[in-house]
PDB file of C-alpha atoms and ligand atoms in Angstrom:
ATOM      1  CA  UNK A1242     -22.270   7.473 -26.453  1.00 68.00           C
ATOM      2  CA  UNK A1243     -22.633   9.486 -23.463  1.00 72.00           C
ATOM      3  CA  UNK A1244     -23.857  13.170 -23.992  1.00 83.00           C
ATOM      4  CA  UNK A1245     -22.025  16.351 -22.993  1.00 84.00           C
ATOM      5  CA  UNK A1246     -24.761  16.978 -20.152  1.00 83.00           C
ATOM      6  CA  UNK A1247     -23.603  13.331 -18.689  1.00 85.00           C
ATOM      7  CA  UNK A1248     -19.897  13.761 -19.340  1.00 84.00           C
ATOM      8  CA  UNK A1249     -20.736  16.805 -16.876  1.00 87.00           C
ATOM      9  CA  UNK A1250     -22.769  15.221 -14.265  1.00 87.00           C
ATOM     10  CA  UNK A1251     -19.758  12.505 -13.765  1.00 88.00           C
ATOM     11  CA  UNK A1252     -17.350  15.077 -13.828  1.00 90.00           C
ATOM     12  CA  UNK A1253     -19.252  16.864 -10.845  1.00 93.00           C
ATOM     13  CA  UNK A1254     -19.766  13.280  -9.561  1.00 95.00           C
ATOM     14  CA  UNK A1255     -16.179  12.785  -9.726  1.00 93.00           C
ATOM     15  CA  UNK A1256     -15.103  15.909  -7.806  1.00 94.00           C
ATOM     16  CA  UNK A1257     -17.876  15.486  -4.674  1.00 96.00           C
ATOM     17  CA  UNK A1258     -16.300  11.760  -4.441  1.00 95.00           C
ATOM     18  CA  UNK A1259     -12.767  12.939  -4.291  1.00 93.00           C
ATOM     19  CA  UNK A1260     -13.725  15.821  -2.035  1.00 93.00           C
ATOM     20  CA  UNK A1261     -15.621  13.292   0.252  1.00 94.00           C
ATOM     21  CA  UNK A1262     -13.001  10.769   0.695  1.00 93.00           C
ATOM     22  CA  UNK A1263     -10.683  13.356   0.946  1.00 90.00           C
ATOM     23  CA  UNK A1264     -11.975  13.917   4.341  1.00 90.00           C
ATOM     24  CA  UNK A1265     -11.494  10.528   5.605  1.00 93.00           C
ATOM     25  CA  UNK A1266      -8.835   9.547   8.329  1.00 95.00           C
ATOM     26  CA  UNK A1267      -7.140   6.683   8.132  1.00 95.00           C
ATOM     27  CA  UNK A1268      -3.558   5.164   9.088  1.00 96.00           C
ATOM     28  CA  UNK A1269      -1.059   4.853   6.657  1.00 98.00           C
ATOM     29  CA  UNK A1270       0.877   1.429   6.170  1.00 98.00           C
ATOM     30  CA  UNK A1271       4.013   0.877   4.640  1.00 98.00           C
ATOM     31  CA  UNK A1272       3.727  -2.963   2.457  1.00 98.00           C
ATOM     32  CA  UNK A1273       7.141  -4.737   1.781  1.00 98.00           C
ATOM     33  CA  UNK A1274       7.922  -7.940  -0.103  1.00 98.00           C
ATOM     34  CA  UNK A1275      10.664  -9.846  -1.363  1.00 98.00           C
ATOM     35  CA  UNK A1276      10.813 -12.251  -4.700  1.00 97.00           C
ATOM     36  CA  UNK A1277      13.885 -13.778  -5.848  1.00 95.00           C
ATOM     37  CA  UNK A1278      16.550 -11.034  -5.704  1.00 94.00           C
ATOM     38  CA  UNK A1279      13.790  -8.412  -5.782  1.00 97.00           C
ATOM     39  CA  UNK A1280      12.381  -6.864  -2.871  1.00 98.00           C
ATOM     40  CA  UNK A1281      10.239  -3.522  -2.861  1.00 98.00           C
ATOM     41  CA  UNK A1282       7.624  -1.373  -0.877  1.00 98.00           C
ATOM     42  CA  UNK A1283       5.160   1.390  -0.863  1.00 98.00           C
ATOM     43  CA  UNK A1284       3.026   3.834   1.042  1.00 98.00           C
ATOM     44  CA  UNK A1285      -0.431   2.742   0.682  1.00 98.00           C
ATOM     45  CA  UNK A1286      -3.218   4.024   2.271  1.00 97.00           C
ATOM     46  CA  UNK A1287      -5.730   1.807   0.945  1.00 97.00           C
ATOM     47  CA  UNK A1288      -5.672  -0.957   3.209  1.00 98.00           C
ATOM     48  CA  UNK A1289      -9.109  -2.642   5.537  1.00 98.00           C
ATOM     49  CA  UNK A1290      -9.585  -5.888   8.034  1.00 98.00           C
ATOM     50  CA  UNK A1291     -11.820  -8.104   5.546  1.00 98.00           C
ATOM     51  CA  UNK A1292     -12.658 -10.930   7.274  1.00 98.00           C
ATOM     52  CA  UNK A1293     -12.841 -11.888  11.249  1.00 98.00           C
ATOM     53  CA  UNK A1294     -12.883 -15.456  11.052  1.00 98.00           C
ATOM     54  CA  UNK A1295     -10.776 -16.577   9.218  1.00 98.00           C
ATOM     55  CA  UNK A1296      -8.773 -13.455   9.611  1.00 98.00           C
ATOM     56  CA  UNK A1297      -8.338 -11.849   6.457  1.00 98.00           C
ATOM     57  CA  UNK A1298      -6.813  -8.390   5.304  1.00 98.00           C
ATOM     58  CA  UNK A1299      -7.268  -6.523   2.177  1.00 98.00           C
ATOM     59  CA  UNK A1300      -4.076  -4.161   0.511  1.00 98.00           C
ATOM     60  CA  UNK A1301      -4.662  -2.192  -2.531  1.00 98.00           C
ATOM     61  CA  UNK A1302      -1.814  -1.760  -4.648  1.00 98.00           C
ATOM     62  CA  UNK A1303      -1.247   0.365  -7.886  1.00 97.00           C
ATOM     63  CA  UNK A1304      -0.501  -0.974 -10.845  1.00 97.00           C
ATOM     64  CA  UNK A1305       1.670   1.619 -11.578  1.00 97.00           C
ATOM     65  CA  UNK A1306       4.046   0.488  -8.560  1.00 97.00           C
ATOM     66  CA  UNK A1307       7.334  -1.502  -8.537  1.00 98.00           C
ATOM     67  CA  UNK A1308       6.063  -2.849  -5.048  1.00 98.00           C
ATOM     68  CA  UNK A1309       3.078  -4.823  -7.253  1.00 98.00           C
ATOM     69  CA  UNK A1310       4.846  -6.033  -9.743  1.00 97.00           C
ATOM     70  CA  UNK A1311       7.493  -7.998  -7.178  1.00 98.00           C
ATOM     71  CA  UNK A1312       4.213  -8.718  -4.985  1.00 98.00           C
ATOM     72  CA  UNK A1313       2.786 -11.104  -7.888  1.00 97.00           C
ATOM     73  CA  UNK A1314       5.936 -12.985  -7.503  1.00 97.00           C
ATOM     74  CA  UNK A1315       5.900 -12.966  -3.865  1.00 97.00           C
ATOM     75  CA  UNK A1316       4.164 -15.456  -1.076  1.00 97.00           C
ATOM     76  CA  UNK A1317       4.890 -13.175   1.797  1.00 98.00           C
ATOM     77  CA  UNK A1318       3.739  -9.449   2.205  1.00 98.00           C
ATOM     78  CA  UNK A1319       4.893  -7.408   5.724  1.00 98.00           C
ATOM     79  CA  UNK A1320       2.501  -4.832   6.701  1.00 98.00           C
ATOM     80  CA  UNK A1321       3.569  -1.738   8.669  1.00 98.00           C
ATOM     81  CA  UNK A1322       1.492   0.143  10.995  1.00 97.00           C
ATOM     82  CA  UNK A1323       3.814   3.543  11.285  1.00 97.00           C
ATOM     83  CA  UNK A1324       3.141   5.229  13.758  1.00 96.00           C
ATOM     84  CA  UNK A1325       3.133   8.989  14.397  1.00 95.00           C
ATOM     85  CA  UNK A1326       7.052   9.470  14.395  1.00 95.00           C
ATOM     86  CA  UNK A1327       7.288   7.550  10.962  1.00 97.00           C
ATOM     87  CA  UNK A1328       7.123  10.474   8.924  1.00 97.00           C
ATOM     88  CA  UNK A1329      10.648   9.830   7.305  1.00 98.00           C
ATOM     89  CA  UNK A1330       9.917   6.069   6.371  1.00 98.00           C
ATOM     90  CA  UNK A1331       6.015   7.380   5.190  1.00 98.00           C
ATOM     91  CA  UNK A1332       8.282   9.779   2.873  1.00 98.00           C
ATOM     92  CA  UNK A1333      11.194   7.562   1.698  1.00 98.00           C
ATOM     93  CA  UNK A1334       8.380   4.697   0.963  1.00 98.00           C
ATOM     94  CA  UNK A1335       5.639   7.091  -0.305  1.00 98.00           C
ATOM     95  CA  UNK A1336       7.501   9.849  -2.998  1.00 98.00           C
ATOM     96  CA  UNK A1337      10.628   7.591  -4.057  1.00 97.00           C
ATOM     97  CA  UNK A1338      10.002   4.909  -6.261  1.00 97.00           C
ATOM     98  CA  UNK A1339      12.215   1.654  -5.914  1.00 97.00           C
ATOM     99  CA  UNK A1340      12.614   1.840 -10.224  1.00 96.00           C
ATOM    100  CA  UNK A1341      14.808   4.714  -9.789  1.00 94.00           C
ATOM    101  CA  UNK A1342      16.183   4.220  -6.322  1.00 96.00           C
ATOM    102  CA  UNK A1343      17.216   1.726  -3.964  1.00 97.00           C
ATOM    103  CA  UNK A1344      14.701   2.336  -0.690  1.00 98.00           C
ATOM    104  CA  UNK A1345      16.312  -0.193   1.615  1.00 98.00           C
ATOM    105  CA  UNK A1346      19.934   1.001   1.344  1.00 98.00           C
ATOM    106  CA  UNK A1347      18.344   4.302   3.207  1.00 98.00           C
ATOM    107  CA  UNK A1348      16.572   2.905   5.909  1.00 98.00           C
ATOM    108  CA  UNK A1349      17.566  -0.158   8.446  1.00 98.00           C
ATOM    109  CA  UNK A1350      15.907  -3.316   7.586  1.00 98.00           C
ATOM    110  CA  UNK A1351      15.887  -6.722   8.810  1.00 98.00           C
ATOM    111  CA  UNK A1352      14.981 -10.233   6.858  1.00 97.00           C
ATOM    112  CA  UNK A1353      11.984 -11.425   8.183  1.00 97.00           C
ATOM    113  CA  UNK A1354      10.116 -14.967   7.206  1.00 96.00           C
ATOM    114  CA  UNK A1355      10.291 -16.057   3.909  1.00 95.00           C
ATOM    115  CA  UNK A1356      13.293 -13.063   3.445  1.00 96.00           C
ATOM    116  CA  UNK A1357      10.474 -10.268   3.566  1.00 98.00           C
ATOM    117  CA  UNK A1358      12.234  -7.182   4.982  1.00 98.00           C
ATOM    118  CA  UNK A1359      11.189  -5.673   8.380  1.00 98.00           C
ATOM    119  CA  UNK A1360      11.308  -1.943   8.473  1.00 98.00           C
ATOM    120  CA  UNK A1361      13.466  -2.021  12.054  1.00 97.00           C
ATOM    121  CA  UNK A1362      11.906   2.010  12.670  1.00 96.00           C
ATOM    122  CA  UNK A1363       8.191   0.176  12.795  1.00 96.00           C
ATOM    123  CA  UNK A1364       7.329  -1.394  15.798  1.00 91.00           C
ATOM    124  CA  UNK A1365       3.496  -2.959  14.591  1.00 96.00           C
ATOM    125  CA  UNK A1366       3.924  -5.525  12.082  1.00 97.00           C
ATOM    126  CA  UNK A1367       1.518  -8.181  10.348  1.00 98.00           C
ATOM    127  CA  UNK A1368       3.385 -10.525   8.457  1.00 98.00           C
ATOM    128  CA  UNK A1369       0.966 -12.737   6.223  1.00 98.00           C
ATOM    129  CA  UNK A1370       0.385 -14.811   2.927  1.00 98.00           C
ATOM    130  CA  UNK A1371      -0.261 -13.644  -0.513  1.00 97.00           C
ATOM    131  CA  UNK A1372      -4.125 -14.923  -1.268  1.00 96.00           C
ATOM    132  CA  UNK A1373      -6.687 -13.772  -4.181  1.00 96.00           C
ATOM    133  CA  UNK A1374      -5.956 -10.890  -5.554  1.00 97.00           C
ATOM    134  CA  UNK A1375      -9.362  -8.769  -7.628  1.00 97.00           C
ATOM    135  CA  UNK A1376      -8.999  -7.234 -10.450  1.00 96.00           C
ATOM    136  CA  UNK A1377     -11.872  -5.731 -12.417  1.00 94.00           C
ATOM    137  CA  UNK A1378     -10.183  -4.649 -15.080  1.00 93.00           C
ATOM    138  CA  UNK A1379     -10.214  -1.125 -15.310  1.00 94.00           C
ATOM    139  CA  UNK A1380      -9.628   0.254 -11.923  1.00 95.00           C
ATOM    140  CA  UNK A1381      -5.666   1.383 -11.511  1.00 95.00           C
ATOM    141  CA  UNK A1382      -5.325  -0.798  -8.386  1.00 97.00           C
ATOM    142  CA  UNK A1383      -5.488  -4.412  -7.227  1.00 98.00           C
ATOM    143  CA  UNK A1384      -6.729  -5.779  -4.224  1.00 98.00           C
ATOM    144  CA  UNK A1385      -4.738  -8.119  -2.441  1.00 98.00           C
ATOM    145  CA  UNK A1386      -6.329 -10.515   0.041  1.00 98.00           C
ATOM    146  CA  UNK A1387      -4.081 -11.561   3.116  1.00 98.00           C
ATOM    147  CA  UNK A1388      -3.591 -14.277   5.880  1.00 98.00           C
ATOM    148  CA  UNK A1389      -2.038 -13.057   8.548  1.00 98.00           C
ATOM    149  CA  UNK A1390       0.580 -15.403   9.990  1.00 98.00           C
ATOM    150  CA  UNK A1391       2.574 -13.458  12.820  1.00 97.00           C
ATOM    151  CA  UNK A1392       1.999 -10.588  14.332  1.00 97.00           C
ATOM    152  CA  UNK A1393       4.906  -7.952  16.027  1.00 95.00           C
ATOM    153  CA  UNK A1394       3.312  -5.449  17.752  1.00 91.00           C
ATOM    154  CA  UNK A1395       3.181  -3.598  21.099  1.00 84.00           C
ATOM    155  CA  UNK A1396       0.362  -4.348  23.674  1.00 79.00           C
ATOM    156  CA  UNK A1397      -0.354  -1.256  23.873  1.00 80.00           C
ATOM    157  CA  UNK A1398      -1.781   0.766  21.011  1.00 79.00           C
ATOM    158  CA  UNK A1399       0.476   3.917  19.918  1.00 82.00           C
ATOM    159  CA  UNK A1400      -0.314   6.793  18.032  1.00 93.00           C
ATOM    160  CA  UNK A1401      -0.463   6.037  14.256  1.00 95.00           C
ATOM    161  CA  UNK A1402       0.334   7.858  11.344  1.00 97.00           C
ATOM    162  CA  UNK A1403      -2.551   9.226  10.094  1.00 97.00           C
ATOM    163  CA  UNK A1404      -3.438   9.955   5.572  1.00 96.00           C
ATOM    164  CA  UNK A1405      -3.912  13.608   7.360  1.00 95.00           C
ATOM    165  CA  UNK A1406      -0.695  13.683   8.376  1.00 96.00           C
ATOM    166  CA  UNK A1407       1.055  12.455   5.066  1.00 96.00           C
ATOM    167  CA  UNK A1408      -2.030  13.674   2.541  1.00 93.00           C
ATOM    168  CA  UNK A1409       0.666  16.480   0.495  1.00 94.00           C
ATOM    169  CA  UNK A1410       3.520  14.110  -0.487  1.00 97.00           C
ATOM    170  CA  UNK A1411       3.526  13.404  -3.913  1.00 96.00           C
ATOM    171  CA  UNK A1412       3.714   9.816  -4.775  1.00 97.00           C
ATOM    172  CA  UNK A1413       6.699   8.121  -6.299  1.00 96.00           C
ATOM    173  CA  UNK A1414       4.241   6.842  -8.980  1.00 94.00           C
ATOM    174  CA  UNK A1415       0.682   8.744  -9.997  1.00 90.00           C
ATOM    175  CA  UNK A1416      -1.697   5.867 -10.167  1.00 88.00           C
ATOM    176  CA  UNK A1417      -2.850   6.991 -13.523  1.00 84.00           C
ATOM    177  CA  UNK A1418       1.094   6.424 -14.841  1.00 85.00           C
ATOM    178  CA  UNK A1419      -0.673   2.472 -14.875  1.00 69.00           C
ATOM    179  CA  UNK A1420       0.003   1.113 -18.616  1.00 58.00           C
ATOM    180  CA  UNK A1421      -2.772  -0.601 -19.948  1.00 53.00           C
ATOM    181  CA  UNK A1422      -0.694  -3.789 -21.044  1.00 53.00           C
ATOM    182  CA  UNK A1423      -0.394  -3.638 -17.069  1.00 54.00           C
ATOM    183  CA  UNK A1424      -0.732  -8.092 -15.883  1.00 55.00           C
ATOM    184  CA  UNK A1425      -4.263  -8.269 -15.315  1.00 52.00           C
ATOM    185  CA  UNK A1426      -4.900 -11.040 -12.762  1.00 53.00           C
TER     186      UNK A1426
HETATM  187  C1  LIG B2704      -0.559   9.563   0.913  1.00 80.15           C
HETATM  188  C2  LIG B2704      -0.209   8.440  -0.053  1.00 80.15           C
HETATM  189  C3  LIG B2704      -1.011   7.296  -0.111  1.00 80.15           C
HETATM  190  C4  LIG B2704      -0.698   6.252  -1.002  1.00 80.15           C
HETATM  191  N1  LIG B2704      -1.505   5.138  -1.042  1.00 80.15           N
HETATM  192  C5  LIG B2704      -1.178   4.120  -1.885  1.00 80.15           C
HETATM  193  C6  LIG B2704      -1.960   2.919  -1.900  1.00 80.15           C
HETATM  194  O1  LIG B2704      -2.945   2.759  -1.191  1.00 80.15           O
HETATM  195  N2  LIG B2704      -1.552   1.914  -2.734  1.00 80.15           N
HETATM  196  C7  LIG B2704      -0.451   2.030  -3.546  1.00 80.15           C
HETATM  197  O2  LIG B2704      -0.128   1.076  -4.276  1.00 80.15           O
HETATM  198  N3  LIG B2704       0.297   3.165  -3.574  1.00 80.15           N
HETATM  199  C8  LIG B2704      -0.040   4.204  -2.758  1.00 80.15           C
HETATM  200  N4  LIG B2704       0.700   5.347  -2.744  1.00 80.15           N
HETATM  201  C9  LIG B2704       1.750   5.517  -3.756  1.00 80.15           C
HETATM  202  C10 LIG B2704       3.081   4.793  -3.492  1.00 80.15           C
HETATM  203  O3  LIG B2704       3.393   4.727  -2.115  1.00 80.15           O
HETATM  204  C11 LIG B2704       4.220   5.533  -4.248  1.00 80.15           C
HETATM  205  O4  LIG B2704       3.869   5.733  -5.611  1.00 80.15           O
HETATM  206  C12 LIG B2704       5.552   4.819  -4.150  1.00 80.15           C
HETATM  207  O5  LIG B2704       6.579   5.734  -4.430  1.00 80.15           O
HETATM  208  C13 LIG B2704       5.660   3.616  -5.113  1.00 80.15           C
HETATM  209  O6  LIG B2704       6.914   2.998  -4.950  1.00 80.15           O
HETATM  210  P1  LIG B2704       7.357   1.730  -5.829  1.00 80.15           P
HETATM  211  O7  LIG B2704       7.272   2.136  -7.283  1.00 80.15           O
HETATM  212  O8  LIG B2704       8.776   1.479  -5.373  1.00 80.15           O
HETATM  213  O9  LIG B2704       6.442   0.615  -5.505  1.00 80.15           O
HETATM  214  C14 LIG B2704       0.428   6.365  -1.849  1.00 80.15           C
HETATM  215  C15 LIG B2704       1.258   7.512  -1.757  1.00 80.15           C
HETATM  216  C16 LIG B2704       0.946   8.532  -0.890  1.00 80.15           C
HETATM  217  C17 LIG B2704       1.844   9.746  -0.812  1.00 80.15           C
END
C-alpha cells in the first residue's frame, strides 16, 4: 500500500511529465479506416516511424475512440499528414466523435484501397496494413504497428500542422472516458 508521502511524489511526478511533454512539437495526423459498413477517424498525435527496414510505423489509439474500435476490424489504416491549412479537418476529426456524428458527411472523401477513405483536403498520405497491436493492459491507448503500402504525397515537404497549433481543442473523447471491459488485445 503506497503511503501518502508516495501518493505525493507521483502526483508531482505526474505533473513535471505532463508539463514536459507538453512542450514537445510534433505534427498532428488524422487516422481513417473502414470495416464492413463502418468507417471512422481521429486526431491523434501520438504517432512515430518504428522501424527503417522493414518500414514500420507506430499509431496510438485510445480506447475510448470509435476510430479503435472499427480499427480492430479493419486491415487497412490511411494516415494523414495535415498540413498547416488543415485546421478545419484537425477540428472536425479531433473534438467530434463519429458515436454521435457522422464526420465524413462534413468533409469530402474519397475510397481509397481496401474502401479506406481519403481525406481529399490532405495532400500526404501513407496508406498501410494493420500489424501487432501492444497492449499492456492498463495504459488508455493501444499501439498499432503499420506496413506502409502506398504512399501519396508531394515531393516537396509542406508546412505541417503542428500539436502547438491544435494543443486547446478538446477531444471528442477524454482518454480517461476508456471502460475497463474495453477489448484488451
Ligand atoms: C490535440 C489532440 C491530440 C489527440 N491525439 C490523439 C491520439 O494520439 N490518439 C487518439 O486515439 N486520439 C487522440 N485524440 C483524440 C481524438 O482525436 C478525439 O477524441 C476524437 O474526437 C475521437 O473520435 P472517434 O470517437 O470518432 O474516434 C487527440 C485529440 C486532440 C484534440
Amino acid at each position: 500500500m503506497p503511503s501518502a508521502a508516495d501518493a505525493t511524489d507521483l502526483s508531482r511526478t505526474h505533473d513535471a511529465f505532463n508539463d514536459l511533454v507538453a512542450e514537445l512539437d510534433h505534427c498532428m495526423l488524422v487516422v481513417t479506416v473502414q470495416a464492413g459498413e463502418e468507417r471512422a477517424g481521429c486526431l491523434v498525435g501520438f504517432h512515430t516511424q518504428c522501424s527503417i527496414e522493414p518500414p514500420r510505423y507506430a499509431v496510438w489509439l485510445s480506447k475510448a475512440n470509435r476510430t479503435y474500435h472499427v480499427a480492430l476490424g479493419a486491415e487497412t489504416l490511411a494516415l494523414h499528414f495535415l498540413g498547416a491549412d488543415n485546421e478545419k479537418l484537425a477540428a472536425l476529426f479531433g473534438t467530434v466523435t463519429g458515436d454521435a456524428t457522422d464526420k465524413f458527411q462534413r468533409c469530402a472523401w474519397s475510397p481509397g484501397p481496401d474502401g479506406v477513405p481519403l481525406l481529399d483536403d490532405c495532400d500526404a498520405i501513407v496508406i498501410a496494413r494493420r500489424g501487432a497491436l501492444v497492449d499492456d493492459g492498463t495504459s488508455d491507448h493501444v499501439c498499432i504497428v503499420l506496413s506502409p503500402t502506398e504512399v501519396r504525397a508531394p515531393r516537396t515537404a509542406l508546412d505541417r500542422l503542428m500539436f502547438s497549433a491544435v494543443h486547446d481543442l478538446e477531444a471528442g473523447h477524454a482518454a480517461t472516458e476508456h471502460s475497463q471491459d474495453a477489448p484488451v488485445v
